[in-house]
């Protein structure tokens, strides 16, 4: 069941990203990046078994943010690219602050969702603190390396895959390694890092056709 939900999440993200750019241009991608940043933040708290291996269920959503940035690199100017990066950062910071307020000052949230959100949130407080920073750092580094590879290889496929191989390794080591170190054994943490990284690579490859399809869309003027 988790495998199906994981795949459906990828499909929904892929189609939404494509149609946002097709019909709304860069503003559509800005909206998508903001939404994906919020959903990626929420789902980063959940670990679930996929093919018998525990991993982050946020991966399809999280990786789609990077794909959206790659589209901006290919189709728009430098200002638009960094607007997307800054928007992802600002959205995740604002949402983290809002979630803190809701959890600590609105007990009704816990009652409605029927789980002790406060406990969950406190256990993953490191994750809450570093998520916006890691996302911003990873996106900024991705822009740099993607452009560097693009100049050298002239290939979206090579640029996207090699950027993912490097940046997502660092991203996973920091985000998972720091975010979950307090609630897992060393063995569990290492396994989660390795499996999450493997799934990130797999999902990134699956997103490549979306990147090519979106690149063929006629640019919508703002």
Tab-separated table of C-alpha atoms in Angstrom:
chain	number	residue	atom	x	y	z
A	1	UNK	CA	0.000	0.000	0.000
A	2	UNK	CA	2.813	2.409	0.851
A	3	UNK	CA	4.450	1.623	-2.483
A	4	UNK	CA	1.260	2.598	-4.308
A	5	UNK	CA	0.901	5.846	-2.364
A	6	UNK	CA	4.561	6.631	-3.008
A	7	UNK	CA	4.088	6.140	-6.759
A	8	UNK	CA	0.804	8.081	-6.831
A	9	UNK	CA	2.536	10.941	-5.044
A	10	UNK	CA	5.175	10.986	-7.782
A	11	UNK	CA	2.578	10.904	-10.578
A	12	UNK	CA	0.530	13.735	-9.053
A	13	UNK	CA	3.639	15.877	-8.565
A	14	UNK	CA	4.858	15.198	-12.111
A	15	UNK	CA	1.571	16.118	-13.777
A	16	UNK	CA	0.967	19.114	-11.524
A	17	UNK	CA	4.444	20.503	-12.182
A	18	UNK	CA	4.068	20.054	-15.935
A	19	UNK	CA	0.626	21.640	-16.206
A	20	UNK	CA	1.508	24.490	-13.854
A	21	UNK	CA	4.244	25.547	-16.250
A	22	UNK	CA	2.298	24.739	-19.409
A	23	UNK	CA	-0.649	26.977	-18.521
A	24	UNK	CA	0.801	29.504	-16.077
A	25	UNK	CA	4.467	29.752	-16.958
A	26	UNK	CA	6.985	30.698	-14.296
A	27	UNK	CA	4.239	31.991	-12.001
A	28	UNK	CA	2.716	28.541	-12.088
A	29	UNK	CA	6.062	27.070	-11.071
A	30	UNK	CA	6.349	29.605	-8.256
A	31	UNK	CA	2.990	28.435	-6.952
A	32	UNK	CA	4.012	24.812	-7.315
A	33	UNK	CA	7.319	25.387	-5.503
A	34	UNK	CA	5.526	27.080	-2.599
A	35	UNK	CA	2.980	24.265	-2.311
A	36	UNK	CA	5.580	21.499	-2.650
A	37	UNK	CA	7.783	23.173	-0.034
A	38	UNK	CA	4.917	23.097	2.467
A	39	UNK	CA	3.895	19.521	1.678
A	40	UNK	CA	7.510	18.390	1.665
A	41	UNK	CA	7.959	19.900	5.106
A	42	UNK	CA	4.896	18.140	6.520
A	43	UNK	CA	5.655	14.735	5.004
A	44	UNK	CA	9.311	14.860	6.072
A	45	UNK	CA	8.101	13.878	9.560
A	46	UNK	CA	6.817	10.537	8.283
A	47	UNK	CA	8.874	7.422	7.685
A	48	UNK	CA	7.229	4.415	6.070
A	49	UNK	CA	8.351	1.040	4.692
A	50	UNK	CA	8.684	0.972	0.894
A	51	UNK	CA	9.568	-2.475	-0.456
A	52	UNK	CA	10.460	-3.510	3.112
A	53	UNK	CA	12.888	-0.605	3.559
A	54	UNK	CA	12.077	2.400	5.728
A	55	UNK	CA	12.367	5.710	3.901
A	56	UNK	CA	10.957	9.244	3.873
A	57	UNK	CA	7.582	9.459	2.165
A	58	UNK	CA	8.347	13.084	1.300
A	59	UNK	CA	10.847	12.108	-1.418
A	60	UNK	CA	8.603	12.443	-4.528
A	61	UNK	CA	7.423	15.876	-3.378
A	62	UNK	CA	10.853	17.008	-2.206
A	63	UNK	CA	12.643	16.024	-5.430
A	64	UNK	CA	9.953	17.731	-7.513
A	65	UNK	CA	11.049	21.077	-6.034
A	66	UNK	CA	14.489	20.543	-7.549
A	67	UNK	CA	12.975	19.558	-10.901
A	68	UNK	CA	10.933	22.776	-10.871
A	69	UNK	CA	14.143	24.745	-10.298
A	70	UNK	CA	15.809	22.900	-13.211
A	71	UNK	CA	12.891	23.916	-15.425
A	72	UNK	CA	13.389	27.544	-14.407
A	73	UNK	CA	17.090	27.239	-15.238
A	74	UNK	CA	16.314	25.874	-18.684
A	75	UNK	CA	13.409	28.156	-19.532
A	76	UNK	CA	13.727	31.388	-17.575
A	77	UNK	CA	16.347	33.931	-16.532
A	78	UNK	CA	18.658	33.934	-13.521
A	79	UNK	CA	16.351	36.210	-11.526
A	80	UNK	CA	13.445	33.787	-11.954
A	81	UNK	CA	15.609	30.877	-10.808
A	82	UNK	CA	16.655	32.549	-7.570
A	83	UNK	CA	13.120	33.785	-7.011
A	84	UNK	CA	12.093	30.125	-6.999
A	85	UNK	CA	14.890	29.203	-4.589
A	86	UNK	CA	14.088	32.066	-2.219
A	87	UNK	CA	10.376	31.274	-2.397
A	88	UNK	CA	11.000	27.673	-1.330
A	89	UNK	CA	13.082	28.887	1.607
A	90	UNK	CA	10.615	31.584	2.696
A	91	UNK	CA	7.651	29.227	2.430
A	92	UNK	CA	9.288	26.520	4.540
A	93	UNK	CA	10.357	29.063	7.191
A	94	UNK	CA	6.885	30.607	7.409
A	95	UNK	CA	5.199	27.229	7.513
A	96	UNK	CA	7.532	25.990	10.257
A	97	UNK	CA	6.668	29.064	12.316
A	98	UNK	CA	2.954	28.613	11.700
A	99	UNK	CA	3.125	24.970	12.687
A	100	UNK	CA	4.883	25.867	15.920
A	101	UNK	CA	2.131	28.334	16.778
A	102	UNK	CA	-0.623	25.855	15.965
A	103	UNK	CA	0.917	23.076	17.998
A	104	UNK	CA	1.778	25.039	21.109
A	105	UNK	CA	-1.121	27.472	21.190
A	106	UNK	CA	-3.999	25.678	19.518
A	107	UNK	CA	-4.596	22.322	21.278
A	108	UNK	CA	-7.541	21.754	18.967
A	109	UNK	CA	-5.117	20.731	16.206
A	110	UNK	CA	-3.962	17.741	18.211
A	111	UNK	CA	-7.548	16.749	19.002
A	112	UNK	CA	-8.692	17.006	15.386
A	113	UNK	CA	-5.832	14.857	14.037
A	114	UNK	CA	-6.115	12.425	16.950
A	115	UNK	CA	-2.348	12.217	17.486
A	116	UNK	CA	0.021	13.823	19.919
A	117	UNK	CA	1.568	16.227	17.424
A	118	UNK	CA	3.490	18.047	20.135
A	119	UNK	CA	5.433	14.907	20.997
A	120	UNK	CA	6.133	14.131	17.352
A	121	UNK	CA	7.230	17.705	16.747
A	122	UNK	CA	9.528	17.819	19.769
A	123	UNK	CA	11.158	14.491	18.827
A	124	UNK	CA	12.006	15.945	15.418
A	125	UNK	CA	12.800	19.482	16.531
A	126	UNK	CA	16.195	19.307	14.845
A	127	UNK	CA	14.465	18.447	11.567
A	128	UNK	CA	12.147	21.426	11.948
A	129	UNK	CA	15.104	23.729	12.559
A	130	UNK	CA	17.294	22.551	9.705
A	131	UNK	CA	14.715	21.760	6.983
A	132	UNK	CA	14.480	25.311	5.562
A	133	UNK	CA	18.254	25.773	5.772
A	134	UNK	CA	19.057	22.448	4.103
A	135	UNK	CA	16.438	23.033	1.407
A	136	UNK	CA	17.836	26.481	0.625
A	137	UNK	CA	21.421	25.270	0.639
A	138	UNK	CA	20.649	22.255	-1.543
A	139	UNK	CA	18.668	24.296	-4.060
A	140	UNK	CA	21.349	26.982	-4.266
A	141	UNK	CA	24.083	24.378	-4.724
A	142	UNK	CA	21.949	22.598	-7.328
A	143	UNK	CA	21.635	25.799	-9.354
A	144	UNK	CA	25.413	26.240	-9.330
A	145	UNK	CA	26.283	22.650	-10.261
A	146	UNK	CA	23.474	22.300	-12.805
A	147	UNK	CA	24.663	25.410	-14.649
A	148	UNK	CA	28.286	24.238	-14.431
A	149	UNK	CA	27.427	20.837	-15.879
A	150	UNK	CA	25.142	22.390	-18.468
A	151	UNK	CA	28.010	24.525	-19.782
A	152	UNK	CA	30.347	21.528	-19.959
A	153	UNK	CA	28.028	18.781	-21.232
A	154	UNK	CA	25.125	20.608	-22.947
A	155	UNK	CA	22.742	17.913	-21.709
A	156	UNK	CA	19.753	18.222	-19.408
A	157	UNK	CA	19.961	14.528	-18.558
A	158	UNK	CA	23.603	14.640	-17.477
A	159	UNK	CA	23.164	17.965	-15.680
A	160	UNK	CA	20.107	16.788	-13.752
A	161	UNK	CA	21.394	13.324	-12.842
A	162	UNK	CA	24.908	14.316	-11.809
A	163	UNK	CA	23.576	17.263	-9.816
A	164	UNK	CA	21.183	14.912	-8.042
A	165	UNK	CA	23.920	12.337	-7.346
A	166	UNK	CA	26.075	14.910	-5.592
A	167	UNK	CA	23.598	17.314	-4.001
A	168	UNK	CA	21.109	14.721	-2.767
A	169	UNK	CA	23.901	12.776	-1.112
A	170	UNK	CA	24.893	15.837	0.906
A	171	UNK	CA	21.242	16.782	1.430
A	172	UNK	CA	20.346	13.344	2.777
A	173	UNK	CA	23.381	13.122	5.032
A	174	UNK	CA	22.529	16.430	6.690
A	175	UNK	CA	18.722	16.357	6.660
A	176	UNK	CA	18.299	12.749	7.768
A	177	UNK	CA	21.537	12.445	9.708
A	178	UNK	CA	20.898	15.505	11.859
A	179	UNK	CA	17.100	15.468	11.809
A	180	UNK	CA	16.670	11.903	13.052
A	181	UNK	CA	19.828	11.292	15.078
A	182	UNK	CA	18.019	11.769	18.397
A	183	UNK	CA	15.315	9.164	17.774
A	184	UNK	CA	17.160	6.330	16.004
A	185	UNK	CA	19.998	3.930	16.640
A	186	UNK	CA	23.138	4.346	14.546
A	187	UNK	CA	22.259	1.287	12.464
A	188	UNK	CA	18.734	2.522	11.779
A	189	UNK	CA	20.018	5.987	10.896
A	190	UNK	CA	22.604	4.689	8.431
A	191	UNK	CA	20.016	2.450	6.799
A	192	UNK	CA	17.547	5.329	6.501
A	193	UNK	CA	20.200	7.550	4.911
A	194	UNK	CA	21.218	4.898	2.380
A	195	UNK	CA	17.678	3.896	1.442
A	196	UNK	CA	16.428	7.482	1.230
A	197	UNK	CA	19.357	8.425	-1.006
A	198	UNK	CA	18.682	5.443	-3.272
A	199	UNK	CA	15.014	6.380	-3.593
A	200	UNK	CA	15.959	9.999	-4.313
A	201	UNK	CA	18.134	8.850	-7.201
A	202	UNK	CA	15.382	6.593	-8.524
A	203	UNK	CA	12.723	9.300	-8.334
A	204	UNK	CA	15.059	11.833	-9.947
A	205	UNK	CA	15.498	9.511	-12.927
A	206	UNK	CA	11.728	9.072	-13.188
A	207	UNK	CA	11.335	12.866	-13.288
A	208	UNK	CA	13.691	13.246	-16.284
A	209	UNK	CA	10.921	12.775	-18.905
A	210	UNK	CA	8.929	15.483	-17.110
A	211	UNK	CA	11.929	17.804	-17.358
A	212	UNK	CA	12.214	17.156	-21.097
A	213	UNK	CA	8.461	17.531	-21.698
A	214	UNK	CA	8.349	20.775	-19.756
A	215	UNK	CA	11.369	22.081	-21.633
A	216	UNK	CA	9.447	21.649	-24.903
A	217	UNK	CA	6.530	23.756	-23.674
A	218	UNK	CA	6.352	27.163	-25.298
A	219	UNK	CA	7.405	29.801	-22.765
A	220	UNK	CA	4.466	31.655	-21.229
A	221	UNK	CA	5.172	35.334	-20.819
A	222	UNK	CA	4.464	36.833	-17.374
